[in-house]
Amino acid sequence: MRSWRWQFSRMMSLCLRWCRLCPKRGVRPSKPRRKLGELWSYWKLLLNSLYFNSLTNSDTYLDCVFEPIYWIVDNVTRWFGVVFVCLVIALTSSVVVIVYLCLLPVILNTYPLLWIIWHLTYGHWVLMMVLFHYYKATTTSPGHPPQVRCLDTPSVTICKKCIVPKPARTHHCSICNTCILKMDHHCPWLNNCVGHFNHRYFFSFCLYMTMGCMYCSVSCKDMFIEAYNAVESYYQTPPALFSFREKMVHNGVIFIWVLTSSVAVALGGLTLWHAILITRGETSVERHINKKEIRRLKEKGKVFRNPYHYGKINNWKVLFGVEETSHWLTRVLLPSSHVPHEDGLIWECPRALTRRDPMTI
């Protein structure tokens, strides 16, 4: 966090640039005005000697102007993360309650035995995976680099805010106010950063939550149409007669269908985007960095190669920690608390890339 003196010096620089004394051409300034101009120039030179350096440019001034806005956004997001987590828990709990009270009795009373078994098995499996991965994503630390210099830990740069070495793929989170290993982004719905040690939990939660919302939306489609027609009949003359319990069921079915359908579309798009990034061996932060590198090297007639792209299938194996064929069942389709294979500090380049060209160019 930059000090108030730094911010004040930047604001004074803006005032000095915008409020220059420019005498009119052809008009000789009066003596008091000339004295005032000399005094102004003296103070301007004095202030420039205190803060000016060769790196000062328009970007520095813009950072100074928007620094209070950045501070407000960081702190508001940090505190509103608790609200978002409570909102996720409340909405998920309401959907589960409505399913048990409205949807499940219809399935048990009207569906064939095989369909009943399928709904009970699939529904409870998805619910178990959603709860497990959301809990792990919110409570698992994304991983942080060592706070002291270690000879065994290679670093690519020094964090300007933490003043500690940053290993490869490590970035600073302004909301958490610390560096995150293999940082993807800060998720307010988790009130946590998505990094090396909880990236798998985050993606699995998004995937299984999308599957659960699609399941609820498709399963209660017919009930939604009936409930919607029943609600429309409330305003007919004479109005249809429904008990209080029936009206609550109608409203609950409409609520769950609208909510799950909306979440399935929005979260499904986010899940698809992260699936594309995982296939490419990138994080959200690295995607922006790599796009700039691709354009920069293209102008020089060179080709950018991602040093962390192990192949489409291998990227998924690295994320899920799949080392054997059986791990697709025990570590992907069932709850698992295993840690990633890598430690997030040292990343091995693919053999093909290392053999041909050790650089990313």
Coordinates of C-alpha atoms in Angstrom, one line a residue:
M1 CA 0.0 0.0 0.0
R2 CA 1.5 3.3 -1.1
S3 CA 1.8 6.0 1.5
W4 CA -0.2 9.2 1.5
R5 CA 2.9 11.2 0.9
W6 CA 3.4 9.4 -2.4
Q7 CA -0.2 10.0 -3.4
F8 CA 0.0 13.7 -2.4
S9 CA 3.2 14.2 -4.5
R10 CA 1.4 12.7 -7.5
M11 CA -1.6 14.9 -7.1
M12 CA 0.6 18.0 -6.8
S13 CA 2.3 17.0 -10.0
L14 CA -1.1 16.9 -11.8
C15 CA -2.0 20.3 -10.4
L16 CA 1.4 21.8 -11.5
R17 CA 0.9 20.4 -15.1
W18 CA -2.7 21.6 -15.4
C19 CA -2.3 25.0 -13.7
R20 CA 0.7 26.4 -15.5
L21 CA 1.0 30.2 -15.7
C22 CA 1.0 31.0 -19.5
P23 CA 1.3 34.7 -20.2
K24 CA -0.3 36.0 -23.4
R25 CA 1.9 36.6 -26.4
G26 CA 2.8 40.1 -27.2
V27 CA 1.8 41.4 -23.7
R28 CA 4.6 42.1 -21.3
P29 CA 3.6 40.9 -17.8
S30 CA 3.5 43.4 -15.0
K31 CA 6.1 43.4 -12.4
P32 CA 3.9 41.8 -9.6
R33 CA 2.9 39.1 -12.1
R34 CA 6.5 38.5 -13.1
K35 CA 7.5 38.1 -9.5
L36 CA 4.6 35.7 -9.0
G37 CA 5.6 33.7 -12.0
E38 CA 9.2 33.5 -10.7
L39 CA 8.0 32.4 -7.3
W40 CA 5.7 29.8 -9.0
S41 CA 8.6 28.5 -11.1
Y42 CA 10.8 28.2 -8.0
W43 CA 8.2 26.2 -6.0
K44 CA 7.6 24.0 -9.1
L45 CA 11.3 23.3 -9.4
L46 CA 11.4 22.5 -5.7
L47 CA 8.5 20.0 -5.9
N48 CA 10.0 18.4 -9.0
S49 CA 13.3 17.9 -7.2
L50 CA 11.4 16.0 -4.5
Y51 CA 9.5 13.4 -6.6
F52 CA 10.5 13.6 -10.2
N53 CA 12.6 10.8 -11.9
S54 CA 13.1 9.5 -15.4
L55 CA 10.3 6.8 -14.9
T56 CA 7.6 9.4 -14.3
N57 CA 5.1 9.4 -17.1
S58 CA 1.3 9.6 -17.8
D59 CA 0.8 6.0 -16.5
T60 CA 2.2 7.1 -13.1
Y61 CA -0.2 10.0 -13.0
L62 CA -3.2 7.8 -13.9
D63 CA -2.2 5.2 -11.2
C64 CA -2.1 8.1 -8.7
V65 CA -5.6 9.3 -9.7
F66 CA -7.2 5.8 -9.6
E67 CA -5.3 4.7 -6.5
P68 CA -8.3 5.6 -4.1
I69 CA -10.6 3.7 -6.4
Y70 CA -8.4 0.7 -6.4
W71 CA -8.3 0.8 -2.6
I72 CA -12.1 1.0 -2.3
V73 CA -12.6 -1.9 -4.8
D74 CA -10.0 -4.1 -3.0
N75 CA -11.5 -3.5 0.4
V76 CA -15.1 -3.8 -0.6
T77 CA -14.5 -7.0 -2.5
R78 CA -12.7 -8.4 0.5
W79 CA -15.6 -7.8 2.9
F80 CA -18.4 -8.6 0.4
G81 CA -16.8 -12.0 -0.2
V82 CA -18.4 -13.1 3.1
V83 CA -21.8 -11.9 1.8
F84 CA -21.3 -13.8 -1.5
V85 CA -20.4 -17.0 0.3
C86 CA -23.5 -16.7 2.5
L87 CA -25.5 -16.1 -0.6
V88 CA -24.2 -19.3 -2.3
I89 CA -24.9 -21.3 0.8
A90 CA -28.5 -19.9 1.1
L91 CA -29.4 -20.4 -2.6
T92 CA -27.9 -23.9 -2.7
S93 CA -29.8 -24.8 0.5
S94 CA -33.1 -23.5 -0.8
V95 CA -32.7 -25.5 -4.0
V96 CA -32.0 -28.7 -2.1
V97 CA -35.0 -28.1 0.2
I98 CA -37.4 -27.5 -2.7
V99 CA -36.1 -30.6 -4.5
Y100 CA -36.7 -32.8 -1.5
L101 CA -40.1 -31.3 -0.8
C102 CA -41.5 -30.9 -4.4
L103 CA -39.5 -32.7 -7.0
L104 CA -38.5 -35.9 -5.1
P105 CA -42.1 -37.0 -4.1
V106 CA -43.2 -36.7 -7.8
I107 CA -40.3 -38.9 -8.9
L108 CA -41.0 -41.5 -6.2
N109 CA -44.7 -41.7 -7.0
T110 CA -44.8 -41.5 -10.8
Y111 CA -41.5 -42.7 -12.2
P112 CA -40.5 -46.3 -13.0
L113 CA -38.1 -48.1 -10.6
L114 CA -35.0 -47.7 -12.9
W115 CA -35.6 -44.0 -13.3
I116 CA -36.1 -43.6 -9.5
I117 CA -32.7 -45.4 -8.9
W118 CA -31.0 -43.2 -11.5
H119 CA -32.4 -39.9 -10.1
L120 CA -31.5 -40.8 -6.5
T121 CA -28.0 -42.0 -7.5
Y122 CA -27.1 -39.1 -9.9
G123 CA -28.8 -36.4 -7.8
H124 CA -27.1 -37.3 -4.5
W125 CA -23.7 -37.9 -6.3
V126 CA -23.8 -34.4 -7.8
L127 CA -24.9 -32.9 -4.5
M128 CA -22.0 -34.6 -2.7
M129 CA -19.4 -33.4 -5.2
V130 CA -20.7 -29.8 -5.1
L131 CA -20.6 -29.6 -1.4
F132 CA -17.2 -31.2 -1.1
H133 CA -15.5 -29.1 -3.7
Y134 CA -17.0 -25.8 -2.6
Y135 CA -15.9 -26.4 1.0
K136 CA -12.4 -27.3 -0.1
A137 CA -12.2 -24.4 -2.5
T138 CA -13.1 -21.9 0.2
T139 CA -11.0 -23.3 3.0
T140 CA -7.9 -24.5 1.1
S141 CA -5.1 -22.0 0.8
P142 CA -4.1 -21.3 -2.8
G143 CA -0.4 -21.4 -1.8
H144 CA 2.1 -18.6 -1.1
P145 CA 5.8 -18.3 -1.9
P146 CA 8.4 -18.3 0.9
Q147 CA 8.8 -14.9 2.6
V148 CA 12.6 -15.3 2.6
R149 CA 15.1 -15.9 -0.1
C150 CA 15.9 -19.7 -0.5
L151 CA 18.7 -21.0 -2.7
D152 CA 16.6 -24.0 -3.6
T153 CA 13.7 -21.9 -4.8
P154 CA 14.2 -20.2 -8.1
S155 CA 12.5 -16.8 -8.6
V156 CA 11.9 -14.8 -11.7
T157 CA 11.4 -11.4 -10.2
I158 CA 10.7 -9.5 -6.9
C159 CA 7.2 -8.5 -5.9
K160 CA 7.0 -4.7 -5.7
K161 CA 4.4 -4.8 -2.9
C162 CA 5.5 -7.8 -0.8
I163 CA 9.2 -7.2 -1.5
V164 CA 9.8 -11.0 -1.7
P165 CA 11.0 -13.2 -4.5
K166 CA 8.3 -14.4 -6.9
P167 CA 8.6 -17.9 -8.5
A168 CA 7.3 -18.6 -11.9
R169 CA 3.5 -18.2 -12.4
T170 CA 3.2 -16.3 -9.1
H171 CA 1.3 -13.1 -9.0
H172 CA 0.3 -10.6 -6.4
C173 CA -3.4 -10.4 -5.3
S174 CA -4.3 -6.8 -4.2
I175 CA -7.4 -8.1 -2.4
C176 CA -5.6 -10.7 -0.3
N177 CA -2.5 -8.4 -0.2
T178 CA -0.1 -11.3 -0.8
C179 CA 1.5 -13.3 -3.6
I180 CA -0.3 -16.4 -4.8
L181 CA 1.3 -19.4 -6.4
K182 CA 0.0 -20.1 -10.0
M183 CA -2.7 -17.4 -9.4
D184 CA -5.7 -17.6 -11.6
H185 CA -8.0 -14.9 -10.2
H186 CA -9.6 -13.8 -6.9
C187 CA -13.1 -15.3 -6.7
P188 CA -15.6 -13.3 -4.5
W189 CA -18.0 -16.3 -4.5
L190 CA -15.3 -18.3 -2.7
N191 CA -13.9 -15.3 -0.7
N192 CA -10.6 -16.8 -1.7
C193 CA -7.9 -16.7 -4.4
V194 CA -7.8 -19.5 -6.9
G195 CA -4.3 -20.7 -7.0
H196 CA -2.1 -23.8 -7.2
F197 CA -3.5 -25.8 -4.3
N198 CA -7.2 -25.1 -4.8
H199 CA -7.5 -24.6 -8.6
R200 CA -8.8 -28.2 -9.0
Y201 CA -11.4 -27.7 -6.3
F202 CA -12.6 -24.5 -8.0
F203 CA -13.0 -26.0 -11.4
S204 CA -14.6 -29.1 -10.1
F205 CA -17.1 -27.0 -8.1
C206 CA -18.0 -25.0 -11.3
L207 CA -18.3 -28.2 -13.3
Y208 CA -20.5 -30.1 -10.8
M209 CA -22.6 -27.1 -10.0
T210 CA -23.3 -26.6 -13.7
M211 CA -24.2 -30.3 -14.0
G212 CA -26.5 -30.1 -11.0
C213 CA -28.3 -27.0 -12.2
M214 CA -28.8 -28.6 -15.6
Y215 CA -30.2 -31.7 -13.9
C216 CA -32.7 -29.7 -11.8
S217 CA -33.7 -27.5 -14.8
V218 CA -34.4 -30.5 -17.1
S219 CA -36.0 -32.6 -14.4
C220 CA -38.6 -30.0 -13.3
K221 CA -39.4 -28.6 -16.7
D222 CA -42.8 -30.2 -16.9
M223 CA -43.6 -29.2 -13.3
F224 CA -42.5 -25.6 -14.1
I225 CA -45.0 -25.4 -17.0
E226 CA -47.8 -26.8 -14.8
A227 CA -46.9 -24.4 -12.0
Y228 CA -46.7 -21.4 -14.4
N229 CA -50.1 -22.2 -15.8
A230 CA -51.5 -22.6 -12.3
V231 CA -50.1 -19.2 -11.3
E232 CA -51.6 -17.6 -14.4
S233 CA -55.0 -19.0 -13.3
Y234 CA -54.8 -17.1 -10.1
Y235 CA -55.7 -13.9 -12.0
Q236 CA -58.6 -15.4 -13.9
T237 CA -62.2 -14.8 -13.2
P238 CA -63.3 -16.8 -11.3
P239 CA -59.8 -17.6 -9.8
A240 CA -58.8 -21.2 -9.5
L241 CA -59.0 -22.7 -6.1
F242 CA -55.6 -23.8 -4.7
S243 CA -54.6 -24.5 -1.1
F244 CA -51.8 -22.6 0.5
R245 CA -49.5 -25.6 0.2
E246 CA -50.2 -26.0 -3.5
K247 CA -49.4 -22.3 -4.0
M248 CA -46.1 -22.7 -2.1
V249 CA -45.3 -25.6 -4.3
H250 CA -46.0 -23.6 -7.5
N251 CA -43.8 -20.7 -6.4
G252 CA -41.1 -23.0 -5.3
V253 CA -41.0 -24.9 -8.6
I254 CA -40.9 -21.6 -10.6
F255 CA -38.1 -20.3 -8.3
I256 CA -36.0 -23.4 -8.7
W257 CA -36.4 -23.6 -12.4
V258 CA -35.6 -19.9 -13.1
L259 CA -32.6 -20.0 -10.7
T260 CA -31.0 -23.3 -11.9
S261 CA -31.6 -22.4 -15.6
S262 CA -29.9 -19.0 -15.1
V263 CA -27.0 -20.4 -13.1
A264 CA -26.5 -23.2 -15.6
V265 CA -26.1 -20.8 -18.5
A266 CA -23.9 -18.3 -16.7
L267 CA -21.7 -20.8 -14.8
G268 CA -21.6 -23.1 -17.8
G269 CA -20.0 -20.3 -19.8
L270 CA -17.5 -19.7 -17.1
T271 CA -16.7 -23.4 -16.8
L272 CA -16.3 -23.7 -20.5
W273 CA -13.8 -20.8 -20.5
H274 CA -11.7 -22.3 -17.8
A275 CA -11.8 -25.6 -19.5
I276 CA -10.3 -23.9 -22.6
L277 CA -7.6 -22.3 -20.4
I278 CA -6.8 -25.6 -18.8
T279 CA -6.5 -27.3 -22.2
R280 CA -4.0 -24.6 -23.2
G281 CA -2.0 -24.9 -20.0
E282 CA -2.8 -21.3 -19.0
T283 CA -4.4 -19.4 -16.1
S284 CA -6.6 -16.3 -16.5
V285 CA -3.7 -14.0 -15.6
E286 CA -1.3 -15.9 -18.0
R287 CA -3.8 -15.6 -20.8
H288 CA -3.6 -11.8 -20.8
I289 CA 0.2 -12.0 -20.5
N290 CA 0.6 -14.5 -23.3
K291 CA -1.7 -12.6 -25.7
K292 CA 0.6 -9.6 -25.4
E293 CA 3.7 -11.8 -25.9
I294 CA 2.1 -13.3 -29.0
R295 CA 1.5 -9.9 -30.6
R296 CA 5.0 -8.6 -29.6
L297 CA 6.8 -11.7 -31.0
K298 CA 4.6 -11.8 -34.1
E299 CA 5.9 -8.3 -35.1
K300 CA 9.4 -9.7 -34.9
G301 CA 8.6 -12.7 -37.0
K302 CA 8.8 -15.1 -34.1
V303 CA 6.4 -17.7 -32.6
F304 CA 5.4 -17.8 -28.9
R305 CA 5.4 -21.2 -27.1
N306 CA 3.8 -21.6 -23.7
P307 CA 6.4 -23.2 -21.5
Y308 CA 3.7 -24.7 -19.2
H309 CA 1.7 -26.5 -22.0
Y310 CA 2.3 -30.2 -21.5
G311 CA -0.3 -31.3 -24.1
K312 CA -4.1 -31.2 -24.0
I313 CA -4.6 -34.4 -22.1
N314 CA -1.5 -34.0 -19.9
N315 CA -2.7 -30.6 -18.8
W316 CA -5.8 -32.1 -17.4
K317 CA -3.8 -34.9 -15.7
V318 CA -1.6 -32.2 -14.1
L319 CA -4.6 -30.3 -12.8
F320 CA -6.5 -33.3 -11.4
G321 CA -3.3 -35.1 -10.2
V322 CA -4.0 -38.2 -12.4
E323 CA -1.0 -40.5 -12.4
E324 CA -2.8 -43.8 -13.1
T325 CA -5.9 -44.8 -15.0
S326 CA -7.8 -45.6 -11.8
H327 CA -7.2 -42.0 -10.6
W328 CA -9.9 -40.8 -13.1
L329 CA -12.4 -42.6 -10.8
T330 CA -10.9 -42.0 -7.4
R331 CA -9.6 -38.5 -7.9
V332 CA -12.0 -37.0 -10.4
L333 CA -15.4 -38.7 -10.1
L334 CA -15.1 -39.2 -6.3
P335 CA -14.2 -36.7 -3.6
S336 CA -10.4 -36.6 -3.0
S337 CA -8.2 -34.3 -0.9
H338 CA -4.9 -35.2 -2.6
V339 CA -2.5 -32.4 -3.2
P340 CA -1.1 -31.4 -6.6
H341 CA 2.0 -33.3 -7.9
E342 CA 4.0 -30.1 -8.2
D343 CA 4.8 -27.7 -5.3
G344 CA 4.0 -24.6 -7.3
L345 CA 7.5 -23.2 -6.9
I346 CA 9.3 -25.1 -9.6
W347 CA 7.8 -25.9 -13.0
E348 CA 9.3 -28.4 -15.4
C349 CA 9.2 -27.5 -19.1
P350 CA 7.8 -30.1 -21.6
R351 CA 10.5 -32.3 -23.0
A352 CA 9.7 -31.4 -26.6
L353 CA 10.0 -27.7 -25.9
T354 CA 13.2 -28.2 -23.9
R355 CA 14.8 -30.3 -26.6
R356 CA 14.1 -27.9 -29.5
D357 CA 14.2 -24.6 -27.8
P358 CA 14.6 -23.9 -24.0
M359 CA 13.1 -20.5 -24.4
T360 CA 9.4 -19.6 -24.9
I361 CA 10.1 -18.1 -28.3

